[in-house]
């Protein structure tokens, strides 16, 4: 077992190197860089595209939330084993009764905090949301009328969302945080609103806009891009690329996905798994090529039932344990099933195998590329001379 006592004292670059070494060695020497924790499975929006709460979904999940005592234990473990960042997600996190406590605890322990929220809530929640280092806001409609249609909100409004966004931006200008990321889920009925979102982002000096392609279940099939809409969307993306936006964005990646032309090939429907509802695949984001998946050495995922999932939460190949039964640090370090899965993923997986078929959905293609580049660089380096990092690894 790893001696965890020194891990939290290590400098960030040493921690990062230990994760690279973990992948090379095939066993974890330190906790993940970031853990994504779903604290609550409930939302007061009904976004048309949401694979959990869309009105098109016939059996939405029941409301479930993580016990706060259990969450506290996980946060303590994360601090002890050198996790850099906690990422709290829902559903909608302000509906979790302990979000404020969790925010304070994470920041008091000195970890980075990311959180997802739709911002269309009572203003009192801003008091603690502004503690986050980064807030990710799902904003996929640009008029009050389309906001109601796209985000399915009975109470609340886009004006309310923007009011809170502006208040958070005042805090960010003053204190440097929270950084604001706007997410736009593009599908057949809203893609024409993307330019307006990009303009809003530019005017308000948003930090990043992340556009995702809608991923369908069978029941949501009617929302999938038609061929004609995709042509129009490509044009919108191309024009946006020429607009010289100064915020970070993934427009180029989006154009590449459209241009590789596989969006309407190999449509495969998968049935539900214990991890998620069925998936109607539109394209294979790995292009069917071998992927050396390193994500699981750097990121961890936990759902509202306390299940720790690896290598990522898009696939159900490894439920590494449950924090209601074992400490997170033990699930992470003392776990042959988890480590074997991570080794298998690092060695290379193919979406044509039944085990890894859900990786068609991989949202980590650029992340995996960056991680593999880093790991290969370290592999290629001469390790004859012990480094500061090796000494730290020995201690750990
Ligand atoms: C279920 S949401 C929960 C977090 C938050 N409520 C939100 O909407 O961002 C988790 C992530 O899945 C994305 N998402 C939901 N349904 C999707 C779909 N059908 N296709 C692609 N992404 C989807 C959301 O945008 C979000 O980034
Ligand atoms: S805000 Fe997020 S969780 Fe809620 S319905 Fe929309 S996509 Fe789903
Ligand atoms: S979906 Fe991507 S990140 Fe997740 S296991 Fe598959 S290849 Fe790895």
Short mmCIF file of C-alpha atoms and ligand atoms in Angstrom, two decimals:
data_model
loop_
_atom_site.label_atom_id
_atom_site.label_comp_id
_atom_site.label_asym_id
_atom_site.label_seq_id
_atom_site.Cartn_x
_atom_site.Cartn_y
_atom_site.Cartn_z
CA UNK A 1 0.00 0.00 0.00
CA UNK A 2 1.10 3.55 -0.70
CA UNK A 3 2.05 5.66 2.32
CA UNK A 4 -0.38 8.51 1.81
CA UNK A 5 0.92 10.79 4.54
CA UNK A 6 3.26 12.86 2.36
CA UNK A 7 1.15 13.09 -0.78
CA UNK A 8 -0.81 16.21 0.11
CA UNK A 9 2.44 18.09 0.78
CA UNK A 10 3.86 17.54 -2.71
CA UNK A 11 4.07 20.35 -5.23
CA UNK A 12 1.52 20.16 -8.09
CA UNK A 13 4.12 19.31 -10.75
CA UNK A 14 5.45 16.43 -8.64
CA UNK A 15 1.93 15.11 -8.13
CA UNK A 16 1.37 15.29 -11.85
CA UNK A 17 4.59 13.40 -12.56
CA UNK A 18 3.57 10.73 -10.06
CA UNK A 19 0.40 10.19 -12.08
CA UNK A 20 2.44 9.83 -15.23
CA UNK A 21 4.60 7.28 -13.40
CA UNK A 22 1.46 5.54 -12.15
CA UNK A 23 0.38 4.93 -15.71
CA UNK A 24 3.84 3.69 -16.72
CA UNK A 25 4.12 1.40 -13.68
CA UNK A 26 0.49 0.25 -13.89
CA UNK A 27 -0.40 1.05 -10.28
CA UNK A 28 -1.42 4.30 -8.64
CA UNK A 29 1.24 6.17 -6.65
CA UNK A 30 -1.04 9.10 -5.83
CA UNK A 31 -4.73 10.06 -6.04
CA UNK A 32 -6.26 11.28 -9.30
CA UNK A 33 -5.76 14.87 -10.37
CA UNK A 34 -9.51 15.44 -10.31
CA UNK A 35 -12.58 13.62 -9.11
CA UNK A 36 -16.01 14.25 -10.55
CA UNK A 37 -18.70 13.62 -7.94
CA UNK A 38 -22.39 13.52 -8.80
CA UNK A 39 -23.89 14.66 -5.51
CA UNK A 40 -27.53 14.65 -6.58
CA UNK A 41 -29.61 13.05 -9.30
CA UNK A 42 -32.41 15.61 -9.52
CA UNK A 43 -33.02 18.78 -11.50
CA UNK A 44 -35.67 21.48 -11.71
CA UNK A 45 -35.12 21.98 -15.42
CA UNK A 46 -36.28 19.56 -18.10
CA UNK A 47 -33.87 20.26 -20.93
CA UNK A 48 -35.17 18.80 -24.18
CA UNK A 49 -31.77 17.22 -24.87
CA UNK A 50 -31.07 15.90 -21.36
CA UNK A 51 -30.53 12.16 -21.34
CA UNK A 52 -31.90 12.05 -17.77
CA UNK A 53 -34.70 14.60 -17.50
CA UNK A 54 -35.88 15.33 -21.05
CA UNK A 55 -39.68 15.11 -21.45
CA UNK A 56 -38.88 12.59 -24.19
CA UNK A 57 -37.41 10.15 -21.65
CA UNK A 58 -40.16 7.82 -20.48
CA UNK A 59 -38.52 6.74 -17.24
CA UNK A 60 -36.40 9.51 -15.73
CA UNK A 61 -34.18 8.53 -12.80
CA UNK A 62 -35.51 8.78 -9.25
CA UNK A 63 -34.20 11.53 -6.99
CA UNK A 64 -31.08 10.23 -5.22
CA UNK A 65 -28.41 12.11 -3.32
CA UNK A 66 -25.16 11.32 -1.60
CA UNK A 67 -25.16 11.27 2.21
CA UNK A 68 -23.20 14.28 3.39
CA UNK A 69 -21.23 12.23 5.95
CA UNK A 70 -20.08 9.97 3.14
CA UNK A 71 -19.21 12.93 0.90
CA UNK A 72 -17.18 14.49 3.72
CA UNK A 73 -15.21 11.25 4.07
CA UNK A 74 -14.49 11.25 0.35
CA UNK A 75 -13.33 14.88 0.43
CA UNK A 76 -11.02 14.11 3.39
CA UNK A 77 -9.59 11.10 1.56
CA UNK A 78 -9.06 13.16 -1.58
CA UNK A 79 -7.13 15.74 0.40
CA UNK A 80 -5.01 13.02 2.02
CA UNK A 81 -4.10 11.21 -1.21
CA UNK A 82 -3.12 14.33 -3.15
CA UNK A 83 -6.19 15.00 -5.31
CA UNK A 84 -5.89 18.50 -6.78
CA UNK A 85 -9.47 19.19 -7.75
CA UNK A 86 -13.02 18.26 -6.81
CA UNK A 87 -15.69 18.66 -9.43
CA UNK A 88 -19.26 18.68 -8.09
CA UNK A 89 -22.04 17.87 -10.50
CA UNK A 90 -25.75 16.94 -10.60
CA UNK A 91 -28.52 17.13 -11.76
CA UNK A 92 -28.50 20.62 -10.33
CA UNK A 93 -26.10 21.06 -7.44
CA UNK A 94 -27.98 23.88 -5.69
CA UNK A 95 -30.77 21.35 -5.03
CA UNK A 96 -28.33 19.33 -2.90
CA UNK A 97 -28.89 20.55 0.66
CA UNK A 98 -25.18 20.30 1.57
CA UNK A 99 -23.56 22.07 -1.36
CA UNK A 100 -22.64 25.13 0.70
CA UNK A 101 -20.96 22.97 3.39
CA UNK A 102 -19.14 20.93 0.76
CA UNK A 103 -17.88 24.09 -0.98
CA UNK A 104 -16.46 25.45 2.27
CA UNK A 105 -14.84 22.17 3.19
CA UNK A 106 -13.15 21.73 -0.18
CA UNK A 107 -11.80 25.28 -0.17
CA UNK A 108 -10.72 25.08 3.50
CA UNK A 109 -8.65 22.02 2.57
CA UNK A 110 -7.03 23.99 -0.25
CA UNK A 111 -8.31 21.96 -3.19
CA UNK A 112 -9.47 23.41 -6.49
CA UNK A 113 -13.26 23.40 -6.87
CA UNK A 114 -15.28 23.05 -10.04
CA UNK A 115 -19.08 22.88 -10.14
CA UNK A 116 -21.95 22.63 -12.61
CA UNK A 117 -25.02 24.81 -12.19
CA UNK A 118 -27.71 26.22 -14.48
CA UNK A 119 -27.72 29.53 -12.45
CA UNK A 120 -31.50 29.88 -12.79
CA UNK A 121 -32.19 29.83 -9.06
CA UNK A 122 -32.84 32.09 -6.08
CA UNK A 123 -30.01 34.60 -5.72
CA UNK A 124 -29.06 33.35 -2.22
CA UNK A 125 -27.07 30.50 -3.81
CA UNK A 126 -24.54 32.95 -5.26
CA UNK A 127 -23.09 33.49 -1.79
CA UNK A 128 -21.32 30.16 -1.87
CA UNK A 129 -21.21 29.44 -5.61
CA UNK A 130 -18.70 32.26 -5.96
CA UNK A 131 -16.24 30.19 -3.89
CA UNK A 132 -15.78 27.88 -6.87
CA UNK A 133 -12.68 28.23 -9.01
CA UNK A 134 -14.69 27.35 -12.09
CA UNK A 135 -18.42 27.20 -12.78
CA UNK A 136 -19.82 25.34 -15.76
CA UNK A 137 -23.17 26.66 -16.91
CA UNK A 138 -25.36 24.81 -19.36
CA UNK A 139 -26.73 27.59 -21.58
CA UNK A 140 -28.16 26.21 -24.81
CA UNK A 141 -30.88 28.73 -25.76
CA UNK A 142 -30.77 32.45 -26.43
CA UNK A 143 -34.31 33.89 -26.18
CA UNK A 144 -36.86 33.57 -23.39
CA UNK A 145 -39.09 31.59 -25.73
CA UNK A 146 -36.38 29.12 -26.74
CA UNK A 147 -35.08 29.00 -23.17
CA UNK A 148 -38.45 27.58 -22.10
CA UNK A 149 -38.46 25.15 -25.03
CA UNK A 150 -34.83 24.04 -24.81
CA UNK A 151 -34.39 24.07 -21.04
CA UNK A 152 -37.96 23.20 -20.15
CA UNK A 153 -38.20 25.59 -17.23
CA UNK A 154 -41.61 26.22 -15.70
CA UNK A 155 -40.41 28.72 -13.11
CA UNK A 156 -37.38 30.92 -13.70
CA UNK A 157 -36.12 32.56 -16.88
CA UNK A 158 -33.13 33.28 -19.05
CA UNK A 159 -33.08 36.82 -17.59
CA UNK A 160 -32.64 35.28 -14.15
CA UNK A 161 -29.74 33.15 -15.40
CA UNK A 162 -28.08 36.19 -17.01
CA UNK A 163 -28.58 38.29 -13.86
CA UNK A 164 -26.66 35.67 -11.86
CA UNK A 165 -24.06 35.25 -14.56
CA UNK A 166 -23.38 38.99 -14.47
CA UNK A 167 -23.03 39.01 -10.68
CA UNK A 168 -20.55 36.15 -10.85
CA UNK A 169 -18.62 37.99 -13.55
CA UNK A 170 -18.34 41.00 -11.23
CA UNK A 171 -16.80 38.68 -8.61
CA UNK A 172 -14.46 37.17 -11.19
CA UNK A 173 -13.23 40.60 -12.29
CA UNK A 174 -12.55 41.49 -8.68
CA UNK A 175 -11.10 38.24 -7.33
CA UNK A 176 -10.05 36.36 -10.46
CA UNK A 177 -12.65 33.64 -9.90
CA UNK A 178 -14.92 31.86 -10.48
CA UNK A 179 -13.91 31.35 -14.07
CA UNK A 180 -17.05 30.86 -16.16
CA UNK A 181 -17.52 28.16 -18.78
CA UNK A 182 -20.70 28.15 -20.87
CA UNK A 183 -21.75 24.80 -22.31
CA UNK A 184 -23.95 24.66 -25.38
CA UNK A 185 -25.45 21.29 -26.33
CA UNK A 186 -26.04 21.52 -30.07
CA UNK A 187 -28.95 19.58 -31.55
CA UNK A 188 -31.33 19.86 -34.45
CA UNK A 189 -33.64 22.43 -32.83
CA UNK A 190 -31.20 24.92 -31.27
CA UNK A 191 -27.99 25.06 -33.33
CA UNK A 192 -29.02 28.35 -35.00
CA UNK A 193 -28.74 30.05 -31.60
CA UNK A 194 -25.04 29.35 -31.25
CA UNK A 195 -23.87 32.67 -32.82
CA UNK A 196 -25.93 34.63 -30.27
CA UNK A 197 -24.35 32.66 -27.41
CA UNK A 198 -20.86 33.32 -28.79
CA UNK A 199 -21.63 37.04 -29.04
CA UNK A 200 -22.87 37.09 -25.45
CA UNK A 201 -19.71 35.28 -24.37
CA UNK A 202 -17.50 37.80 -26.15
CA UNK A 203 -19.36 40.84 -24.78
CA UNK A 204 -19.31 39.57 -21.23
CA UNK A 205 -15.72 38.26 -21.32
CA UNK A 206 -16.67 34.68 -20.54
CA UNK A 207 -13.61 32.47 -20.00
CA UNK A 208 -14.58 29.54 -22.16
CA UNK A 209 -17.39 28.23 -24.37
CA UNK A 210 -17.63 24.50 -24.79
CA UNK A 211 -19.96 23.21 -27.48
CA UNK A 212 -21.01 19.58 -27.32
CA UNK A 213 -22.79 17.53 -29.87
CA UNK A 214 -26.06 16.19 -28.58
CA UNK A 215 -25.91 12.47 -27.87
CA UNK A 216 -29.22 10.71 -28.28
CA UNK A 217 -31.04 7.86 -26.71
CA UNK A 218 -33.60 6.06 -28.89
CA UNK A 219 -36.43 8.08 -27.37
CA UNK A 220 -34.64 11.32 -28.30
CA UNK A 221 -34.02 10.34 -31.89
CA UNK A 222 -36.08 13.25 -33.29
CA UNK A 223 -33.50 15.72 -31.92
CA UNK A 224 -30.57 14.28 -33.86
CA UNK A 225 -29.11 16.59 -36.53
CA UNK A 226 -30.50 16.02 -40.00
CA UNK A 227 -27.92 16.01 -42.80
CA UNK A 228 -29.13 19.44 -43.96
CA UNK A 229 -28.95 20.93 -40.44
CA UNK A 230 -25.44 19.60 -40.04
CA UNK A 231 -24.36 21.37 -43.25
CA UNK A 232 -25.84 24.61 -41.88
CA UNK A 233 -24.22 24.05 -38.50
CA UNK A 234 -20.84 23.59 -40.17
CA UNK A 235 -21.30 26.97 -41.83
CA UNK A 236 -22.11 28.56 -38.46
CA UNK A 237 -19.00 27.01 -36.93
CA UNK A 238 -16.84 28.14 -39.86
CA UNK A 239 -18.12 31.72 -39.57
CA UNK A 240 -17.56 31.68 -35.83
CA UNK A 241 -13.99 30.54 -36.38
CA UNK A 242 -13.44 33.63 -38.49
CA UNK A 243 -14.89 35.98 -35.89
CA UNK A 244 -11.73 36.18 -33.80
CA UNK A 245 -13.35 35.41 -30.46
CA UNK A 246 -10.95 35.93 -27.59
CA UNK A 247 -12.43 33.41 -25.15
CA UNK A 248 -11.32 29.77 -25.22
CA UNK A 249 -13.52 27.51 -27.32
CA UNK A 250 -13.59 24.16 -29.10
CA UNK A 251 -14.91 25.39 -32.46
CA UNK A 252 -12.01 23.93 -34.41
CA UNK A 253 -12.49 20.51 -32.87
CA UNK A 254 -16.18 20.72 -33.72
CA UNK A 255 -15.40 21.53 -37.35
CA UNK A 256 -12.99 18.58 -37.49
CA UNK A 257 -15.67 16.21 -36.19
CA UNK A 258 -18.11 17.40 -38.87
CA UNK A 259 -15.46 17.29 -41.58
CA UNK A 260 -14.35 13.75 -40.85
CA UNK A 261 -17.73 12.86 -42.35
CA UNK A 262 -18.51 9.84 -40.16
CA UNK A 263 -21.46 11.37 -38.35
CA UNK A 264 -24.04 9.39 -40.26
CA UNK A 265 -22.09 6.17 -40.59
CA UNK A 266 -22.17 3.15 -38.32
CA UNK A 267 -25.21 4.20 -36.35
CA UNK A 268 -25.43 1.69 -33.54
CA UNK A 269 -27.97 1.58 -30.74
CA UNK A 270 -26.89 0.14 -27.41
CA UNK A 271 -29.33 -1.07 -24.82
CA UNK A 272 -29.39 0.34 -21.28
CA UNK A 273 -26.64 -0.71 -18.88
CA UNK A 274 -26.53 -0.48 -15.09
CA UNK A 275 -24.65 2.79 -15.65
CA UNK A 276 -26.99 4.59 -18.02
CA UNK A 277 -29.98 4.54 -20.32
CA UNK A 278 -29.71 3.35 -23.91
CA UNK A 279 -27.48 5.19 -26.34
CA UNK A 280 -28.23 5.78 -29.97
CA UNK A 281 -24.83 6.26 -31.44
CA UNK A 282 -24.44 8.75 -34.20
CA UNK A 283 -20.72 8.52 -34.77
CA UNK A 284 -17.62 6.96 -33.33
CA UNK A 285 -15.48 9.71 -31.81
CA UNK A 286 -12.48 7.37 -31.75
CA UNK A 287 -12.91 6.74 -35.53
CA UNK A 288 -12.61 3.05 -34.70
CA UNK A 289 -8.88 3.45 -34.00
CA UNK A 290 -7.02 1.96 -31.03
CA UNK A 291 -7.12 4.32 -28.05
CA UNK A 292 -4.52 4.19 -25.31
CA UNK A 293 -6.84 5.45 -22.63
CA UNK A 294 -4.93 7.12 -19.77
CA UNK A 295 -7.89 8.99 -18.33
CA UNK A 296 -8.40 6.63 -15.38
CA UNK A 297 -4.95 7.35 -13.88
CA UNK A 298 -5.71 11.09 -13.79
CA UNK A 299 -9.46 11.35 -13.22
CA UNK A 300 -11.97 9.54 -11.06
CA UNK A 301 -15.77 9.50 -11.20
CA UNK A 302 -18.35 8.89 -8.52
CA UNK A 303 -22.11 8.78 -8.91
CA UNK A 304 -24.85 9.83 -6.46
CA UNK A 305 -25.14 6.20 -5.30
CA UNK A 306 -21.52 6.27 -4.14
CA UNK A 307 -20.20 4.07 -6.96
CA UNK A 308 -16.64 4.78 -8.08
CA UNK A 309 -16.48 4.31 -11.84
CA UNK A 310 -13.45 3.82 -14.11
CA UNK A 311 -11.81 4.66 -16.47
CA UNK A 312 -14.54 7.26 -17.06
CA UNK A 313 -18.27 7.67 -16.53
CA UNK A 314 -19.17 7.11 -20.18
CA UNK A 315 -18.52 3.41 -19.85
CA UNK A 316 -19.69 0.81 -17.38
CA UNK A 317 -16.75 -1.57 -17.60
CA UNK A 318 -15.51 -1.08 -14.02
CA UNK A 319 -17.44 -0.17 -10.91
CA UNK A 320 -14.40 -0.07 -8.70
CA UNK A 321 -16.26 0.04 -5.40
CA UNK A 322 -18.77 1.98 -3.36
CA UNK A 323 -17.92 4.68 -0.85
CA UNK A 324 -20.83 3.56 1.34
CA UNK A 325 -18.85 0.33 1.84
CA UNK A 326 -15.15 1.29 1.59
CA UNK A 327 -13.09 4.44 2.00
CA UNK A 328 -12.37 6.17 -1.28
CA UNK A 329 -8.61 5.94 -0.66
CA UNK A 330 -8.86 2.14 -0.29
CA UNK A 331 -10.98 1.82 -3.43
CA UNK A 332 -8.29 3.80 -5.24
CA UNK A 333 -5.12 2.15 -3.94
CA UNK A 334 -6.13 -1.36 -2.87
CA UNK A 335 -8.05 -2.66 -5.82
CA UNK A 336 -6.84 -5.24 -8.38
CA UNK A 337 -10.00 -4.93 -10.47
CA UNK A 338 -9.54 -1.17 -10.85
CA UNK A 339 -5.81 -1.41 -11.57
CA UNK A 340 -6.25 -4.23 -14.10
CA UNK A 341 -8.93 -2.20 -15.88
CA UNK A 342 -6.72 0.89 -16.00
CA UNK A 343 -3.77 -1.18 -17.30
CA UNK A 344 -5.99 -2.72 -20.00
CA UNK A 345 -7.26 0.73 -21.02
CA UNK A 346 -3.72 2.19 -21.14
CA UNK A 347 -2.52 -0.71 -23.28
CA UNK A 348 -5.20 0.12 -25.85
CA UNK A 349 -8.88 -0.42 -26.39
CA UNK A 350 -11.07 -0.66 -29.50
CA UNK A 351 -14.72 0.30 -29.78
CA UNK A 352 -15.33 -2.84 -31.87
CA UNK A 353 -14.97 -4.99 -28.73
CA UNK A 354 -18.20 -5.53 -26.84
CA UNK A 355 -16.52 -4.54 -23.58
CA UNK A 356 -15.40 -1.12 -24.78
CA UNK A 357 -18.19 -0.36 -27.26
CA UNK A 358 -19.44 2.62 -25.21
CA UNK A 359 -16.13 4.35 -25.91
CA UNK A 360 -17.68 5.37 -29.24
CA UNK A 361 -18.98 8.20 -27.08
CA UNK A 362 -15.55 9.20 -25.86
CA UNK A 363 -15.47 12.85 -24.90
CA UNK A 364 -11.81 12.60 -23.90
CA UNK A 365 -10.12 12.18 -27.27
CA UNK A 366 -8.09 15.43 -26.98
CA UNK A 367 -7.44 14.80 -23.25
CA UNK A 368 -6.13 11.32 -24.02
CA UNK A 369 -3.89 12.69 -26.74
CA UNK A 370 -2.36 15.23 -24.36
CA UNK A 371 -1.90 12.61 -21.61
CA UNK A 372 -0.30 10.12 -24.01
CA UNK A 373 2.09 12.79 -25.28
CA UNK A 374 3.12 13.57 -21.72
CA UNK A 375 3.53 9.90 -20.75
CA UNK A 376 5.50 9.08 -23.89
CA UNK A 377 7.81 12.03 -23.27
CA UNK A 378 8.58 10.74 -19.78
CA UNK A 379 8.97 7.16 -21.08
CA UNK A 380 11.46 8.41 -23.62
CA UNK A 381 13.54 10.30 -21.11
CA UNK A 382 16.69 8.73 -19.67
CA UNK A 383 15.86 7.71 -16.16
CA UNK A 384 19.42 6.82 -15.16
CA UNK A 385 19.78 9.89 -12.99
CA UNK A 386 17.39 9.89 -10.02
CA UNK A 387 15.26 13.01 -10.02
CA UNK A 388 13.53 14.92 -7.25
CA UNK A 389 10.37 13.21 -8.43
CA UNK A 390 11.89 9.72 -8.01
CA UNK A 391 12.75 10.52 -4.40
CA UNK A 392 9.18 11.64 -3.80
CA UNK A 393 7.85 8.50 -5.52
CA UNK A 394 10.01 6.33 -3.22
CA UNK A 395 8.68 8.10 -0.14
CA UNK A 396 5.10 7.64 -1.40
C1 LIG B 1 -26.69 15.64 -16.98
S1 LIG B 1 -25.73 17.05 -16.96
C2 LIG B 1 -25.61 17.55 -15.29
C3 LIG B 1 -24.92 18.87 -15.07
C4 LIG B 1 -25.72 20.12 -15.36
N1 LIG B 1 -27.07 20.08 -14.93
C5 LIG B 1 -25.66 20.49 -16.82
O1 LIG B 1 -26.68 20.42 -17.48
O2 LIG B 1 -24.59 20.87 -17.26
C6 LIG B 1 -24.10 16.42 -17.21
C7 LIG B 1 -23.54 16.82 -18.54
O3 LIG B 1 -24.21 16.11 -19.55
C8 LIG B 1 -24.53 16.98 -20.59
N2 LIG B 1 -25.66 16.38 -21.31
C9 LIG B 1 -26.89 16.11 -20.86
N3 LIG B 1 -27.62 15.50 -21.80
C10 LIG B 1 -26.81 15.40 -22.89
C11 LIG B 1 -26.98 14.85 -24.19
N4 LIG B 1 -28.11 14.28 -24.56
N5 LIG B 1 -25.95 14.91 -25.04
C12 LIG B 1 -24.77 15.48 -24.67
N6 LIG B 1 -24.54 15.99 -23.44
C13 LIG B 1 -25.56 15.96 -22.57
C14 LIG B 1 -24.79 18.29 -19.88
O4 LIG B 1 -24.66 19.39 -20.68
C15 LIG B 1 -23.68 18.28 -18.85
O5 LIG B 1 -22.48 18.78 -19.37
S1 LIG B 2 -29.86 21.34 -16.35
FE1 LIG B 2 -28.53 19.56 -16.70
S2 LIG B 2 -29.36 17.91 -15.44
FE2 LIG B 2 -30.93 19.55 -15.55
S3 LIG B 2 -32.27 18.89 -17.18
FE3 LIG B 2 -30.74 20.25 -18.07
S4 LIG B 2 -29.04 18.93 -18.78
FE4 LIG B 2 -30.36 17.74 -17.42
S1 LIG B 3 -14.84 6.68 -23.23
FE1 LIG B 3 -12.82 7.51 -23.61
S2 LIG B 3 -12.07 8.07 -21.58
FE2 LIG B 3 -13.81 6.69 -21.27
S3 LIG B 3 -12.87 4.67 -21.10
FE3 LIG B 3 -13.42 4.96 -23.23
S4 LIG B 3 -11.56 5.76 -24.22
FE4 LIG B 3 -11.35 6.02 -22.00
#
